CSV table of C-alpha atoms and ligand atoms in Angstrom, one decimal:
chain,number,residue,atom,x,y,z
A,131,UNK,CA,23.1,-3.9,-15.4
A,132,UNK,CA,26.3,-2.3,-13.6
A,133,UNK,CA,29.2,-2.2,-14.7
A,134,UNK,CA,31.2,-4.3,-11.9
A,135,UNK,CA,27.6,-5.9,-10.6
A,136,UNK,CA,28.5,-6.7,-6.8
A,137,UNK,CA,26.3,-9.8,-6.9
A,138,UNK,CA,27.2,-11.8,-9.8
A,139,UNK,CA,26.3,-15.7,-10.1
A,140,UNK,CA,24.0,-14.7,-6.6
A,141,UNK,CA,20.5,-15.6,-5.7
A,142,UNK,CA,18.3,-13.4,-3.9
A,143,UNK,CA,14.6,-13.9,-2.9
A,144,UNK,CA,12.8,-10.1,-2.1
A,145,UNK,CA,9.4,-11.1,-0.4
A,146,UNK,CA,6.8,-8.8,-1.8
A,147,UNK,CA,8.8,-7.9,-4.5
A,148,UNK,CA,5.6,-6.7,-6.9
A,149,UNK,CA,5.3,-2.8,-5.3
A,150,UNK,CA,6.8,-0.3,-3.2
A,151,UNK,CA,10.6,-1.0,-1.3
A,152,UNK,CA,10.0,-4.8,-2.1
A,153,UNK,CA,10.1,-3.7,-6.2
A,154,UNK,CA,13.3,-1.4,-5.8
A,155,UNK,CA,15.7,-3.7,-3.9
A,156,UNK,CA,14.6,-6.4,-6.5
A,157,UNK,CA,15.3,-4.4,-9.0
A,158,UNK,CA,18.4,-2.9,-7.4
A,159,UNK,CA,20.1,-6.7,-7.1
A,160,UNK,CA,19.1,-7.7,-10.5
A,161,UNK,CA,21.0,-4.5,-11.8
A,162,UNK,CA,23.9,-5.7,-9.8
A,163,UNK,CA,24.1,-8.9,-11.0
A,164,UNK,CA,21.4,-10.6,-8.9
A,165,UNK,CA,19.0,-13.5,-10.0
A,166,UNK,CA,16.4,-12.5,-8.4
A,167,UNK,CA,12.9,-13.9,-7.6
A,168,UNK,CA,9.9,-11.3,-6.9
A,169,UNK,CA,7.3,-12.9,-4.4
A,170,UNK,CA,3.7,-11.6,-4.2
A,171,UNK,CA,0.9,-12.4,-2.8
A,172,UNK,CA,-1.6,-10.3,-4.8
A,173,UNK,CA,-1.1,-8.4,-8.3
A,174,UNK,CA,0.6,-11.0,-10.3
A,175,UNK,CA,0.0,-8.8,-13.3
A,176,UNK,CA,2.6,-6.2,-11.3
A,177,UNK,CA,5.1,-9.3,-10.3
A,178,UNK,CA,5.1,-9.5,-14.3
A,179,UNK,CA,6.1,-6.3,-14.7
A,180,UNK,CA,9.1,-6.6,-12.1
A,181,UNK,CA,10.2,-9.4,-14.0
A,182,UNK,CA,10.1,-7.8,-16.9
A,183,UNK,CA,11.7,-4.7,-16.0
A,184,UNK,CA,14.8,-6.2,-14.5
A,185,UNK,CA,14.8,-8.4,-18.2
A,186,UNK,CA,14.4,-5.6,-20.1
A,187,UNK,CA,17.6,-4.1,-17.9
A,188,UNK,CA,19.8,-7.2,-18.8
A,189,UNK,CA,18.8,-9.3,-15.3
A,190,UNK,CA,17.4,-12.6,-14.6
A,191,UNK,CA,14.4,-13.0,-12.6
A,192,UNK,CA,11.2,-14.8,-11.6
A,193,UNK,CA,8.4,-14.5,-9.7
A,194,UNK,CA,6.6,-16.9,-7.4
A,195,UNK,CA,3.4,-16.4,-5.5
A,196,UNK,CA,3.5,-17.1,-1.7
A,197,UNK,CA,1.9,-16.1,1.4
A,198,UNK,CA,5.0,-15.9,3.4
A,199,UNK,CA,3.0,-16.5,6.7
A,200,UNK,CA,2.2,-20.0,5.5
A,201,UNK,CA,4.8,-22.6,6.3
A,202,UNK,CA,3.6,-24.8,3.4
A,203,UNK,CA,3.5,-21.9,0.8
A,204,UNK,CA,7.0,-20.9,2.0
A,205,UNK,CA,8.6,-24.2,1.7
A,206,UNK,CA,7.3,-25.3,-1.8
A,207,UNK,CA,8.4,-21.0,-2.4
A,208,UNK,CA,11.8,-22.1,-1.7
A,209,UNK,CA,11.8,-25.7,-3.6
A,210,UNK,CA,10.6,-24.0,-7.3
A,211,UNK,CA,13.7,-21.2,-6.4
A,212,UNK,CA,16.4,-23.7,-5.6
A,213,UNK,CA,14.8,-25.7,-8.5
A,214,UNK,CA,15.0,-22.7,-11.1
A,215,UNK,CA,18.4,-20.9,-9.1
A,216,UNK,CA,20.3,-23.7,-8.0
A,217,UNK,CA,20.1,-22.4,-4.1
A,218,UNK,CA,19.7,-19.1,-2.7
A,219,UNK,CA,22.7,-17.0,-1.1
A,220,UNK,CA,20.5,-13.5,-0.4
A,221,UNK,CA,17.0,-13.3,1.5
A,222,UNK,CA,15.3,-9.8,1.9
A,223,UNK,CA,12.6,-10.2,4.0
A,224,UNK,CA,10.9,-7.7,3.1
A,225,UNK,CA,6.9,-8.3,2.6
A,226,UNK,CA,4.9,-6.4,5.4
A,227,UNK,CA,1.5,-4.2,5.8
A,228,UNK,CA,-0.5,-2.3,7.7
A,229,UNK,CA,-3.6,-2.2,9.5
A,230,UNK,CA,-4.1,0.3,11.3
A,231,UNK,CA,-6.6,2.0,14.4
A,232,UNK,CA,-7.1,2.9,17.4
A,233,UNK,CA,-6.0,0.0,20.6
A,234,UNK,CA,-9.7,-0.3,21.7
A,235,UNK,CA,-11.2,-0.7,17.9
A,236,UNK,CA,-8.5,-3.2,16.8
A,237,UNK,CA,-9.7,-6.4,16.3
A,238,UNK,CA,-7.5,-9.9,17.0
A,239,UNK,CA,-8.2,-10.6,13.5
A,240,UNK,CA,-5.7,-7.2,12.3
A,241,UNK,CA,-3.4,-7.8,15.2
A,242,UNK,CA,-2.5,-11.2,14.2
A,243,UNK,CA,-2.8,-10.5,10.6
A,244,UNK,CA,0.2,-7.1,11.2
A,245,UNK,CA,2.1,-10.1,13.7
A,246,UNK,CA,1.8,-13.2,10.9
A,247,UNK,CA,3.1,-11.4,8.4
A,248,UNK,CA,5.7,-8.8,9.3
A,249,UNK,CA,7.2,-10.6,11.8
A,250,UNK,CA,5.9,-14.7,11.6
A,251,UNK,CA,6.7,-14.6,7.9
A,252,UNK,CA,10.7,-13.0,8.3
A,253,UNK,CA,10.9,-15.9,10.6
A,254,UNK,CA,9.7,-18.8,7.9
A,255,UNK,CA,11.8,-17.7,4.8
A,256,UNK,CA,15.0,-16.7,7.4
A,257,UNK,CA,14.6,-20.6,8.6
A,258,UNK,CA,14.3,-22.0,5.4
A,259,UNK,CA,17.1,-19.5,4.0
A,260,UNK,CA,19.4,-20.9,6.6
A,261,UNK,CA,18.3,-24.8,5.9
A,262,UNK,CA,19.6,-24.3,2.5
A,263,UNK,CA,22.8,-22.0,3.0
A,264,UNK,CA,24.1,-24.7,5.7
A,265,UNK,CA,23.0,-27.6,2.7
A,266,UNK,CA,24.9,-25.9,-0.1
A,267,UNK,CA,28.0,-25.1,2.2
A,268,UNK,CA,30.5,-22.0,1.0
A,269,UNK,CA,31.2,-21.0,-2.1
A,270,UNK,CA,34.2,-18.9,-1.8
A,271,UNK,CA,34.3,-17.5,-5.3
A,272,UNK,CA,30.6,-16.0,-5.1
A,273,UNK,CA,30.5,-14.4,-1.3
A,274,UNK,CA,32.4,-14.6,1.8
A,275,UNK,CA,29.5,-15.4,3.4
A,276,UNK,CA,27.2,-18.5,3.4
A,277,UNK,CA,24.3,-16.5,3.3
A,278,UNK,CA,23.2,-12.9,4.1
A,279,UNK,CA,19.7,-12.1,5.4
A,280,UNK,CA,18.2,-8.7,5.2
A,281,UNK,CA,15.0,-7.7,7.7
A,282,UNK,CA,13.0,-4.8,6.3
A,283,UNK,CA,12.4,-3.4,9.6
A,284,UNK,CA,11.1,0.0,10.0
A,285,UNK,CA,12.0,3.6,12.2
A,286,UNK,CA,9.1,2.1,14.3
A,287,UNK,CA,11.5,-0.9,16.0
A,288,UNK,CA,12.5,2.6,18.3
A,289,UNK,CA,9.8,5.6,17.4
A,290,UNK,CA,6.5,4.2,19.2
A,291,UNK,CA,3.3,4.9,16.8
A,292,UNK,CA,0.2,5.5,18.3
A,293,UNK,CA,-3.1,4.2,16.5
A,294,UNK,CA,-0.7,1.6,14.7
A,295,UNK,CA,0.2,-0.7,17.4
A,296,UNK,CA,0.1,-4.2,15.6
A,297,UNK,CA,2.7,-2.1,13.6
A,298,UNK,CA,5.2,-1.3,15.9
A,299,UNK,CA,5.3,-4.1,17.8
A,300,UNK,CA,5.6,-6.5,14.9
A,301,UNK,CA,8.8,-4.2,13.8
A,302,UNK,CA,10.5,-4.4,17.6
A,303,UNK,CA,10.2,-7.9,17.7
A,304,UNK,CA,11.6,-7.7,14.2
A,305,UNK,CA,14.6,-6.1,16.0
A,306,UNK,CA,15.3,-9.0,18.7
A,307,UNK,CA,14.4,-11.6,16.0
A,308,UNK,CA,17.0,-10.2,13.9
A,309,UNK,CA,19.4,-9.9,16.4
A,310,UNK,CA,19.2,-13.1,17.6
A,311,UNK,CA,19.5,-14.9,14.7
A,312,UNK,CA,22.5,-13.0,14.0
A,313,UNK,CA,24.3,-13.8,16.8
A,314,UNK,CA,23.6,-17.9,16.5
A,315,UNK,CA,24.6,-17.4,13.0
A,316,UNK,CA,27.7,-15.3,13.1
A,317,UNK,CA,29.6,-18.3,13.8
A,318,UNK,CA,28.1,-20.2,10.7
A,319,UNK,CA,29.5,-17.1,8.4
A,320,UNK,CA,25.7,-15.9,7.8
A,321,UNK,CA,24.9,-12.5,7.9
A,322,UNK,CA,21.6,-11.3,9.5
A,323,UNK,CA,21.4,-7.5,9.2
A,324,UNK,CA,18.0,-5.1,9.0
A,325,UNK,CA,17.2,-1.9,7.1
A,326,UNK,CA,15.6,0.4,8.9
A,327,UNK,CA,13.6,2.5,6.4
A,328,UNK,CA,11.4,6.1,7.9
A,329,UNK,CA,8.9,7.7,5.7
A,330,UNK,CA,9.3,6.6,2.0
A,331,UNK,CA,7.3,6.9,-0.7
A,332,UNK,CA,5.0,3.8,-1.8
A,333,UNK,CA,1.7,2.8,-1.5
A,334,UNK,CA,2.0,1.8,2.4
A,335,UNK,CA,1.5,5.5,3.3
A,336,UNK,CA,0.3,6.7,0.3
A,337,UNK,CA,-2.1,9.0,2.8
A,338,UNK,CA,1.2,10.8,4.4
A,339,UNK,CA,2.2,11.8,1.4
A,340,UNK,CA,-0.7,12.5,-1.9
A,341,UNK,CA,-1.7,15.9,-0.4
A,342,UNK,CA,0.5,18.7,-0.6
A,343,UNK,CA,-0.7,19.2,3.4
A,344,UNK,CA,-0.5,15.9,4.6
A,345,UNK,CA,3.2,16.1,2.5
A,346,UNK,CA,4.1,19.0,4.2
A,347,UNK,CA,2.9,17.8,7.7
A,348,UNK,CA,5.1,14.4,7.3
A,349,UNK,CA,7.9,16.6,6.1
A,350,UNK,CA,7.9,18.6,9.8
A,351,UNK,CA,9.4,14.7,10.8
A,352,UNK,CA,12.2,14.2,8.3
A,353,UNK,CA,15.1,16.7,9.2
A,354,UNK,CA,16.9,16.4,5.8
A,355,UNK,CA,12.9,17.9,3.9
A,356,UNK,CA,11.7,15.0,1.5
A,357,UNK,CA,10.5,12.1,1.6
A,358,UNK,CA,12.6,9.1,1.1
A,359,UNK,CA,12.0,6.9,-2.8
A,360,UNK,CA,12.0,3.4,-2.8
A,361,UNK,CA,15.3,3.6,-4.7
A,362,UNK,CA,17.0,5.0,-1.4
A,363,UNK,CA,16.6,1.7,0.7
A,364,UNK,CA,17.0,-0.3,-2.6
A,365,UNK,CA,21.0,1.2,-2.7
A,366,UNK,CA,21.3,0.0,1.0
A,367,UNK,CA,19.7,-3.7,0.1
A,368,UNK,CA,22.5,-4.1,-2.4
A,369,UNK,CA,25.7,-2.9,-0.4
A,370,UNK,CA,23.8,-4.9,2.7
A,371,UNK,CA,23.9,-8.0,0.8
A,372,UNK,CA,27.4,-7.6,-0.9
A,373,UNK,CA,30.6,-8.4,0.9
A,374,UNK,CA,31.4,-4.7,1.1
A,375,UNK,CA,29.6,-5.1,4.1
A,376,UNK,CA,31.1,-8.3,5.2
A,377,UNK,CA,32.0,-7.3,8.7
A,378,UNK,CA,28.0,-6.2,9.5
A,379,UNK,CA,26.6,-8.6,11.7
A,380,UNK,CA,23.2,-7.7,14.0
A,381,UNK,CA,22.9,-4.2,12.9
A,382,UNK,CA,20.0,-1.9,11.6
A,383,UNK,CA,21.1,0.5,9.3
A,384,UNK,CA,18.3,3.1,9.5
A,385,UNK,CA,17.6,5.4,6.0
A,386,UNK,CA,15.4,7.7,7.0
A,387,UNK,CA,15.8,11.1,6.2
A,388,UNK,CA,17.1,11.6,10.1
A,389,UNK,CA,14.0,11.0,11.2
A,390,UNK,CA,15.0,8.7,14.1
A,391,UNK,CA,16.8,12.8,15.3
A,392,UNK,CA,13.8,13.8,17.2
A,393,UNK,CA,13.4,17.1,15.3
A,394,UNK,CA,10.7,17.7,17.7
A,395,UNK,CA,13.8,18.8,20.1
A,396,UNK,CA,14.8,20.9,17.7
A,397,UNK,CA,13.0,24.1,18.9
A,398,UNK,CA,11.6,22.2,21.9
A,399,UNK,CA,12.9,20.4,25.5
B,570,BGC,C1,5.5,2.9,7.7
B,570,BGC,C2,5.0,4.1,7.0
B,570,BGC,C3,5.4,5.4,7.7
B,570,BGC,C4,6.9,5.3,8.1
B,570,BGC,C5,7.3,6.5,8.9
B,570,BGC,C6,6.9,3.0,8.0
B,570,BGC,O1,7.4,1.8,8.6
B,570,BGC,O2,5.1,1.7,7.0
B,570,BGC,O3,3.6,4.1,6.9
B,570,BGC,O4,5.2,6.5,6.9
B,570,BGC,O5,7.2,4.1,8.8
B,570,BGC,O6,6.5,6.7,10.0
């Protein structure tokens, strides 16, 4: 636990909290005072470990299994929280996957899959995030904010991605969603923000980065030369969700190595 933890006596729910960015930002708000509840889907055995490894770092934490592109399973996701935390003052939406192939070989099945999750399932915890911020009302002493909300978006809201395009487009609309929310909230002193991650290393892309070519190859993209660690976006999640960042409101802060530079140009155009 830090020193001066930014997020003391605050609640935060990290969807898909058992692997990847999901595990680091959890881990990263428990370590700055955080009570934190790790969602997962699959792998409860690695929710356990989360838990265990922000307890085992001084932190409080549970973990809850929901499909967060299930209305009912987020709801009764955010009545055993409130129930164990007393309310929730930080949501990271952060569960998402992939399936990817080519346009003509993508079945509905993946595209709405990619759609329900990355993009349906932000919307279902942000609403019932908001439901219970406006219930619980301001707590000056804890945040300056009624509630924050952070959208793991991705560099693919701006970089198109060919061969992944259930990807891309659930991470634009992430982008408006976002947005939007953010600007029918501003007035209610919530915060909706999103973290723009590139290339970082998790299981997600575990094929851009476990050969030393396909390593190299990726690294041709990432100006700065390595790829991010889940650890980078969990730094961001934390300042993101503290009031350090209290005048944020409808921005994407993008960690990604530069990769949103166009290095292409570099030596090209
Ligand atoms: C994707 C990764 C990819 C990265 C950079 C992320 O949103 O999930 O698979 O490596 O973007 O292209």
């Amino acid at each position: 636990m830090n020193r001066n933890p930014k997020l003391k006596g605050q609640s935060a729910l990290v969807t898909g909290a058992n692997s990847g960015i999901g595990l680091a930002v959890a881990v990263a708000l428990a370590n700055d005072g955080a009570n934190v509840v790790v969602n997962y889907i699959t792998h409860p055995e690695a929710a356990d470990a989360v838990v265990k490894q922000i307890e085992d770092n001084g932190g409080n934490a549970i973990s809850i299994k929901a499909d967060v592109s299930k209305e009912d399973e987020v709801q009764s996701m955010f009545q055993q929280m409130i129930a164990k935390y007393g309310s929730i003052d930080i949501l990271v939406n952060n569960a998402g996957l992939q399936r990817d192939s080519p346009l003509e070989k993508m079945g509905l099945a993946d595209w709405q899959l990619v759609i329900n999750v990355n993009l349906t399932g932000q919307f279902l915890c942000a609403r019932e995030a908001v439901k219970e911020f406006l219930r619980r009302g301001m707590i000056p002493e804890r945040s300056c904010a009624l509630g924050k909300i952070i959208c793991m978006s991705s560099v693919h809201q701006v970089i198109p991605w060919a061969g992944h395009v259930n990807y891309a487009s659930s991470k634009g609309g992430i982008e408006m969603m976002m947005k939007s929310m953010a600007q029918e909230l501003a007035p209610k002193k919530i915060r909706v923000n999103s973290i723009g991650p590139g290339a970082i290393q998790t299981p997600i892309n575990t094929a851009a980065w476990s050969t030393p070519e396909a390593l190299n190859k990726l690294l041709t993209l990432i100006p700065y030369g390595r790829i991010g660690q889940p650890e980078d976006i969990g730094k961001v999640a934390v300042w993101l969700a503290s009031d350090e960042s209290d005048y944020l409101s409808g921005t994407t802060i993008f960690a990604d190595g530069g990769m949103l530079l166009y290095p292409g140009f570099s030596t090209n155009g």
